[in-house]
Amino acid sequence: MMEFPVELISYLTKATRVAVLTGAGASQESGLRTFRDAQSGLWAQYKPQDLASPEAFARDPKLVWDWYAWRREAIKGVRPNAGHYALAEMEKRIETFTLITQNVDGLHRMAGNSNVLELHGNILKVRCSECGTFTEVWGDDSESVPRCERCNGMLRPDVVWFGESLPRAELESAVNAARTCQVFFSIGTSGVVQPAAALAHAARNKGSVVVEVNAEPTPLTPKVDFAFHGKSGEILPELVKAVWG
Ligand code: BV8
Ligand code: ZN
């Protein structure tokens, strides 16, 4: 049984507004590589940042399409981990609970969270790169990137690439949640990708208690009120148990 500071337990017992930001580390124990983990196999030769961009898609659309198809297949085989379920439990216990995620794997909703803001989109959704029409089905993609039925534009994953703007509604809601929460969690994120990484600072500037749960220290660590370095799938269930029994 992990020990938690009594002040943190007291903050969470009394809290009515909590915001959480998660990154790839929150899905690591589900078997998904984090963004900065070395890619495996065919993809080992590429850096994610060099594939997740409009320039990469313009340069070699099939390579980028195939990378996302490979990641979609990997996600179909994984399930939420104990850390995801602990956050779903927390949402039940806190009056206003906002789960802001950088992850595109859909695992938070699968674990039962409903107030989820997907800042970087969702890899399981596919849209036309020209007219924006969403589609669930597409033709054979072995030779070339499948095309939109309406305008024949190339299909693409509905994720936010580097250099692309985040969805306005989700970002505004995330900033509002960070600014109004009493407790802000930063979980499983290296805290380098902007503007998501700025949310913890927005919370801190408004006087929120900031808690980091991450496998290793990050640039945020010196600025938080409580830092727990370890696996979110181990720490979060223990925290939920310590606060809500
Ligand atoms: C934008 C979707 C501009 C795609 C992703 C300021 C300075 C410098 C650069 C910029 C800046 N402002 C903007 C930029 C550019 C860029 C940026 O931030 N670059 C970084 C690299 C410096 N930002 C952008 O381009 C953003 N757009 O700002 O638009 C603009 C403005 C106006 C008009 C037009 C445009 C868009 C950013 C979104 C990019 N898309 N993903 C896809 O997935 O393919 S980001 C990608 O990185 C993932 O979403 C990922 O989640 C995210 C962040 O990484 P992390 O989640 O933190 O993952 P990471 O591997 O880094 O860390 C995992 C952590 O978990 C580690 O610390 C590890 O220790 C820990 N961990 C591991 N296991 C566990 C664990 N912790 C707990 N338990 C475990 N078991
Ligand atoms: Zn189209």
PDB file of C-alpha atoms in Angstrom, residues 3-175:
ATOM      1  CA  GLU A   3       1.678   6.248   1.377  1.00  0.00           C
ATOM      2  CA  PHE A   4       0.395   9.620   0.144  1.00  0.00           C
ATOM      3  CA  PRO A   5       0.871  13.035   1.835  1.00  0.00           C
ATOM      4  CA  VAL A   6      -2.139  13.840   4.040  1.00  0.00           C
ATOM      5  CA  GLU A   7      -2.370  17.302   2.442  1.00  0.00           C
ATOM      6  CA  LEU A   8      -2.915  15.737  -0.982  1.00  0.00           C
ATOM      7  CA  ILE A   9      -5.550  13.346   0.372  1.00  0.00           C
ATOM      8  CA  SER A  10      -7.279  16.292   2.015  1.00  0.00           C
ATOM      9  CA  TYR A  11      -7.184  18.407  -1.198  1.00  0.00           C
ATOM     10  CA  LEU A  12      -8.712  15.570  -3.212  1.00  0.00           C
ATOM     11  CA  THR A  13     -11.338  14.733  -0.588  1.00  0.00           C
ATOM     12  CA  LYS A  14     -12.569  18.347  -0.685  1.00  0.00           C
ATOM     13  CA  ALA A  15     -12.038  19.016  -4.421  1.00  0.00           C
ATOM     14  CA  THR A  16     -15.086  19.651  -6.626  1.00  0.00           C
ATOM     15  CA  ARG A  17     -13.118  20.633  -9.773  1.00  0.00           C
ATOM     16  CA  VAL A  18     -10.196  18.495 -11.015  1.00  0.00           C
ATOM     17  CA  ALA A  19      -8.436  18.574 -14.405  1.00  0.00           C
ATOM     18  CA  VAL A  20      -6.071  15.912 -15.725  1.00  0.00           C
ATOM     19  CA  LEU A  21      -3.665  16.030 -18.676  1.00  0.00           C
ATOM     20  CA  THR A  22      -2.423  12.666 -19.931  1.00  0.00           C
ATOM     21  CA  GLY A  23       0.269  11.766 -22.455  1.00  0.00           C
ATOM     22  CA  ALA A  24       1.579   8.601 -24.037  1.00  0.00           C
ATOM     23  CA  GLY A  25       2.931   7.318 -20.710  1.00  0.00           C
ATOM     24  CA  ALA A  26      -0.654   6.770 -19.511  1.00  0.00           C
ATOM     25  CA  SER A  27      -1.076   4.154 -22.267  1.00  0.00           C
ATOM     26  CA  GLN A  28       2.361   2.578 -21.935  1.00  0.00           C
ATOM     27  CA  GLU A  29       1.182  -0.208 -19.585  1.00  0.00           C
ATOM     28  CA  SER A  30      -1.527  -1.055 -22.125  1.00  0.00           C
ATOM     29  CA  GLY A  31       1.316  -2.067 -24.407  1.00  0.00           C
ATOM     30  CA  LEU A  32       1.432   1.062 -26.589  1.00  0.00           C
ATOM     31  CA  ARG A  33       4.838   2.626 -27.195  1.00  0.00           C
ATOM     32  CA  THR A  34       5.217   6.184 -25.974  1.00  0.00           C
ATOM     33  CA  PHE A  35       5.799   8.834 -28.562  1.00  0.00           C
ATOM     34  CA  ARG A  36       9.492   9.011 -27.913  1.00  0.00           C
ATOM     35  CA  ASP A  37      10.071   5.283 -27.554  1.00  0.00           C
ATOM     36  CA  ALA A  38      12.058   3.849 -30.408  1.00  0.00           C
ATOM     37  CA  GLN A  39       9.681   2.656 -33.080  1.00  0.00           C
ATOM     38  CA  SER A  40       9.775  -1.063 -33.844  1.00  0.00           C
ATOM     39  CA  GLY A  41      10.520  -3.035 -36.944  1.00  0.00           C
ATOM     40  CA  LEU A  42       9.927  -1.280 -40.259  1.00  0.00           C
ATOM     41  CA  TRP A  43       9.401   2.008 -38.470  1.00  0.00           C
ATOM     42  CA  ALA A  44      12.599   1.912 -36.374  1.00  0.00           C
ATOM     43  CA  GLN A  45      14.317   4.082 -38.979  1.00  0.00           C
ATOM     44  CA  TYR A  46      11.853   6.955 -38.572  1.00  0.00           C
ATOM     45  CA  LYS A  47      11.312   9.510 -35.788  1.00  0.00           C
ATOM     46  CA  PRO A  48       7.589  10.040 -35.059  1.00  0.00           C
ATOM     47  CA  GLN A  49       7.978  13.797 -35.378  1.00  0.00           C
ATOM     48  CA  ASP A  50       9.211  13.221 -38.940  1.00  0.00           C
ATOM     49  CA  LEU A  51       6.075  11.262 -39.844  1.00  0.00           C
ATOM     50  CA  ALA A  52       3.394  13.186 -37.913  1.00  0.00           C
ATOM     51  CA  SER A  53       3.379  16.331 -40.065  1.00  0.00           C
ATOM     52  CA  PRO A  54       1.653  17.764 -43.158  1.00  0.00           C
ATOM     53  CA  GLU A  55       5.080  18.039 -44.825  1.00  0.00           C
ATOM     54  CA  ALA A  56       5.705  14.297 -44.356  1.00  0.00           C
ATOM     55  CA  PHE A  57       2.231  13.533 -45.746  1.00  0.00           C
ATOM     56  CA  ALA A  58       2.823  15.810 -48.741  1.00  0.00           C
ATOM     57  CA  ARG A  59       6.253  14.279 -49.363  1.00  0.00           C
ATOM     58  CA  ASP A  60       5.227  10.637 -49.035  1.00  0.00           C
ATOM     59  CA  PRO A  61       1.500  10.170 -48.336  1.00  0.00           C
ATOM     60  CA  LYS A  62       1.620   6.366 -48.581  1.00  0.00           C
ATOM     61  CA  LEU A  63       4.430   6.099 -45.991  1.00  0.00           C
ATOM     62  CA  VAL A  64       2.478   8.269 -43.532  1.00  0.00           C
ATOM     63  CA  TRP A  65      -0.808   6.472 -44.277  1.00  0.00           C
ATOM     64  CA  ASP A  66       0.884   3.074 -43.700  1.00  0.00           C
ATOM     65  CA  TRP A  67       2.430   4.258 -40.400  1.00  0.00           C
ATOM     66  CA  TYR A  68      -1.020   5.203 -39.078  1.00  0.00           C
ATOM     67  CA  ALA A  69      -2.555   1.985 -40.428  1.00  0.00           C
ATOM     68  CA  TRP A  70       0.149   0.065 -38.491  1.00  0.00           C
ATOM     69  CA  ARG A  71      -0.594   2.085 -35.322  1.00  0.00           C
ATOM     70  CA  ARG A  72      -4.375   1.607 -35.721  1.00  0.00           C
ATOM     71  CA  GLU A  73      -3.842  -2.158 -35.899  1.00  0.00           C
ATOM     72  CA  ALA A  74      -1.633  -1.999 -32.781  1.00  0.00           C
ATOM     73  CA  ILE A  75      -4.362  -0.091 -30.910  1.00  0.00           C
ATOM     74  CA  LYS A  76      -7.091  -2.559 -31.881  1.00  0.00           C
ATOM     75  CA  GLY A  77      -5.235  -5.163 -29.836  1.00  0.00           C
ATOM     76  CA  VAL A  78      -4.849  -3.194 -26.601  1.00  0.00           C
ATOM     77  CA  ARG A  79      -7.077  -2.483 -23.589  1.00  0.00           C
ATOM     78  CA  PRO A  80      -7.098   0.276 -20.972  1.00  0.00           C
ATOM     79  CA  ASN A  81      -4.765  -0.335 -18.023  1.00  0.00           C
ATOM     80  CA  ALA A  82      -5.355   0.109 -14.266  1.00  0.00           C
ATOM     81  CA  GLY A  83      -4.310   3.762 -14.553  1.00  0.00           C
ATOM     82  CA  HIS A  84      -7.072   4.456 -17.105  1.00  0.00           C
ATOM     83  CA  TYR A  85      -9.643   2.757 -14.859  1.00  0.00           C
ATOM     84  CA  ALA A  86      -8.471   4.746 -11.827  1.00  0.00           C
ATOM     85  CA  LEU A  87      -9.144   7.972 -13.776  1.00  0.00           C
ATOM     86  CA  ALA A  88     -12.615   6.680 -14.699  1.00  0.00           C
ATOM     87  CA  GLU A  89     -13.242   6.050 -10.978  1.00  0.00           C
ATOM     88  CA  MET A  90     -11.991   9.545 -10.146  1.00  0.00           C
ATOM     89  CA  GLU A  91     -14.483  11.052 -12.599  1.00  0.00           C
ATOM     90  CA  LYS A  92     -17.285   9.379 -10.613  1.00  0.00           C
ATOM     91  CA  ARG A  93     -16.011  10.848  -7.340  1.00  0.00           C
ATOM     92  CA  ILE A  94     -15.422  14.460  -8.422  1.00  0.00           C
ATOM     93  CA  GLU A  95     -18.241  16.846  -9.304  1.00  0.00           C
ATOM     94  CA  THR A  96     -16.450  18.503 -12.256  1.00  0.00           C
ATOM     95  CA  PHE A  97     -13.758  16.254 -13.701  1.00  0.00           C
ATOM     96  CA  THR A  98     -12.098  17.069 -17.045  1.00  0.00           C
ATOM     97  CA  LEU A  99      -9.781  14.572 -18.721  1.00  0.00           C
ATOM     98  CA  ILE A 100      -7.572  16.324 -21.254  1.00  0.00           C
ATOM     99  CA  THR A 101      -5.490  13.931 -23.333  1.00  0.00           C
ATOM    100  CA  GLN A 102      -2.700  14.242 -25.897  1.00  0.00           C
ATOM    101  CA  ASN A 103      -3.233  10.587 -26.712  1.00  0.00           C
ATOM    102  CA  VAL A 104      -4.994   9.576 -29.897  1.00  0.00           C
ATOM    103  CA  ASP A 105      -5.711   5.964 -28.869  1.00  0.00           C
ATOM    104  CA  GLY A 106      -9.250   6.385 -27.451  1.00  0.00           C
ATOM    105  CA  LEU A 107      -8.392   4.336 -24.314  1.00  0.00           C
ATOM    106  CA  HIS A 108      -9.790   6.858 -21.799  1.00  0.00           C
ATOM    107  CA  ARG A 109     -13.303   6.627 -23.254  1.00  0.00           C
ATOM    108  CA  MET A 110     -12.920   2.847 -23.475  1.00  0.00           C
ATOM    109  CA  ALA A 111     -12.096   2.836 -19.734  1.00  0.00           C
ATOM    110  CA  GLY A 112     -15.314   4.757 -18.979  1.00  0.00           C
ATOM    111  CA  ASN A 113     -14.356   8.445 -18.814  1.00  0.00           C
ATOM    112  CA  SER A 114     -16.980  10.616 -20.509  1.00  0.00           C
ATOM    113  CA  ASN A 115     -15.686  14.204 -20.191  1.00  0.00           C
ATOM    114  CA  VAL A 116     -12.631  13.625 -22.411  1.00  0.00           C
ATOM    115  CA  LEU A 117     -10.936  16.356 -24.487  1.00  0.00           C
ATOM    116  CA  GLU A 118      -8.817  14.810 -27.278  1.00  0.00           C
ATOM    117  CA  LEU A 119      -6.430  17.694 -27.977  1.00  0.00           C
ATOM    118  CA  HIS A 120      -4.552  15.803 -30.693  1.00  0.00           C
ATOM    119  CA  GLY A 121      -7.488  13.973 -32.289  1.00  0.00           C
ATOM    120  CA  ASN A 122      -8.173  10.265 -32.566  1.00  0.00           C
ATOM    121  CA  ILE A 123      -6.192   7.863 -34.731  1.00  0.00           C
ATOM    122  CA  LEU A 124      -9.211   5.563 -35.193  1.00  0.00           C
ATOM    123  CA  LYS A 125     -11.018   8.345 -37.083  1.00  0.00           C
ATOM    124  CA  VAL A 126     -10.221   9.009 -40.758  1.00  0.00           C
ATOM    125  CA  ARG A 127     -11.155  12.121 -42.750  1.00  0.00           C
ATOM    126  CA  CYS A 128     -10.638  13.504 -46.228  1.00  0.00           C
ATOM    127  CA  SER A 129      -7.587  15.791 -46.412  1.00  0.00           C
ATOM    128  CA  GLU A 130      -9.469  17.997 -48.887  1.00  0.00           C
ATOM    129  CA  CYS A 131     -13.151  18.267 -47.922  1.00  0.00           C
ATOM    130  CA  GLY A 132     -12.896  17.018 -44.338  1.00  0.00           C
ATOM    131  CA  THR A 133     -15.584  14.363 -44.717  1.00  0.00           C
ATOM    132  CA  PHE A 134     -15.191  11.622 -42.112  1.00  0.00           C
ATOM    133  CA  THR A 135     -15.349   8.019 -43.189  1.00  0.00           C
ATOM    134  CA  GLU A 136     -15.275   4.657 -41.458  1.00  0.00           C
ATOM    135  CA  VAL A 137     -14.653   2.609 -44.602  1.00  0.00           C
ATOM    136  CA  TRP A 138     -12.210   2.929 -47.480  1.00  0.00           C
ATOM    137  CA  GLY A 139     -10.995   0.875 -50.405  1.00  0.00           C
ATOM    138  CA  ASP A 140      -7.894  -1.207 -50.717  1.00  0.00           C
ATOM    139  CA  ASP A 141      -4.874   0.752 -49.464  1.00  0.00           C
ATOM    140  CA  SER A 142      -2.123  -1.670 -50.418  1.00  0.00           C
ATOM    141  CA  GLU A 143      -0.981   0.309 -53.456  1.00  0.00           C
ATOM    142  CA  SER A 144      -1.975   3.901 -52.691  1.00  0.00           C
ATOM    143  CA  VAL A 145      -3.644   6.133 -50.105  1.00  0.00           C
ATOM    144  CA  PRO A 146      -7.426   5.603 -50.288  1.00  0.00           C
ATOM    145  CA  ARG A 147      -9.501   8.431 -51.718  1.00  0.00           C
ATOM    146  CA  CYS A 148     -12.575  10.308 -50.502  1.00  0.00           C
ATOM    147  CA  GLU A 149     -15.840   9.142 -52.101  1.00  0.00           C
ATOM    148  CA  ARG A 150     -17.114  12.688 -52.355  1.00  0.00           C
ATOM    149  CA  CYS A 151     -14.210  14.640 -53.776  1.00  0.00           C
ATOM    150  CA  ASN A 152     -11.513  12.050 -54.460  1.00  0.00           C
ATOM    151  CA  GLY A 153      -9.155  13.785 -51.998  1.00  0.00           C
ATOM    152  CA  MET A 154      -6.613  11.654 -50.119  1.00  0.00           C
ATOM    153  CA  LEU A 155      -7.824  10.276 -46.777  1.00  0.00           C
ATOM    154  CA  ARG A 156      -5.784  11.006 -43.614  1.00  0.00           C
ATOM    155  CA  PRO A 157      -5.967  10.163 -39.909  1.00  0.00           C
ATOM    156  CA  ASP A 158      -8.030  12.620 -37.853  1.00  0.00           C
ATOM    157  CA  VAL A 159      -5.065  13.586 -35.670  1.00  0.00           C
ATOM    158  CA  VAL A 160      -3.300  16.923 -35.139  1.00  0.00           C
ATOM    159  CA  TRP A 161       0.100  16.863 -36.846  1.00  0.00           C
ATOM    160  CA  PHE A 162       3.077  18.985 -35.780  1.00  0.00           C
ATOM    161  CA  GLY A 163       2.565  22.461 -37.202  1.00  0.00           C
ATOM    162  CA  GLU A 164      -1.231  22.025 -37.277  1.00  0.00           C
ATOM    163  CA  SER A 165      -3.571  23.880 -34.943  1.00  0.00           C
ATOM    164  CA  LEU A 166      -5.347  22.030 -32.182  1.00  0.00           C
ATOM    165  CA  PRO A 167      -9.165  21.795 -32.383  1.00  0.00           C
ATOM    166  CA  ARG A 168     -10.388  25.146 -31.048  1.00  0.00           C
ATOM    167  CA  ALA A 169     -13.309  23.926 -28.933  1.00  0.00           C
ATOM    168  CA  GLU A 170     -11.258  21.233 -27.190  1.00  0.00           C
ATOM    169  CA  LEU A 171      -8.342  23.599 -26.529  1.00  0.00           C
ATOM    170  CA  GLU A 172     -10.599  26.324 -25.144  1.00  0.00           C
ATOM    171  CA  SER A 173     -12.340  23.844 -22.830  1.00  0.00           C
ATOM    172  CA  ALA A 174      -8.963  22.487 -21.731  1.00  0.00           C
ATOM    173  CA  VAL A 175      -7.606  25.948 -20.920  1.00  0.00           C
TER     174      VAL A 175
END
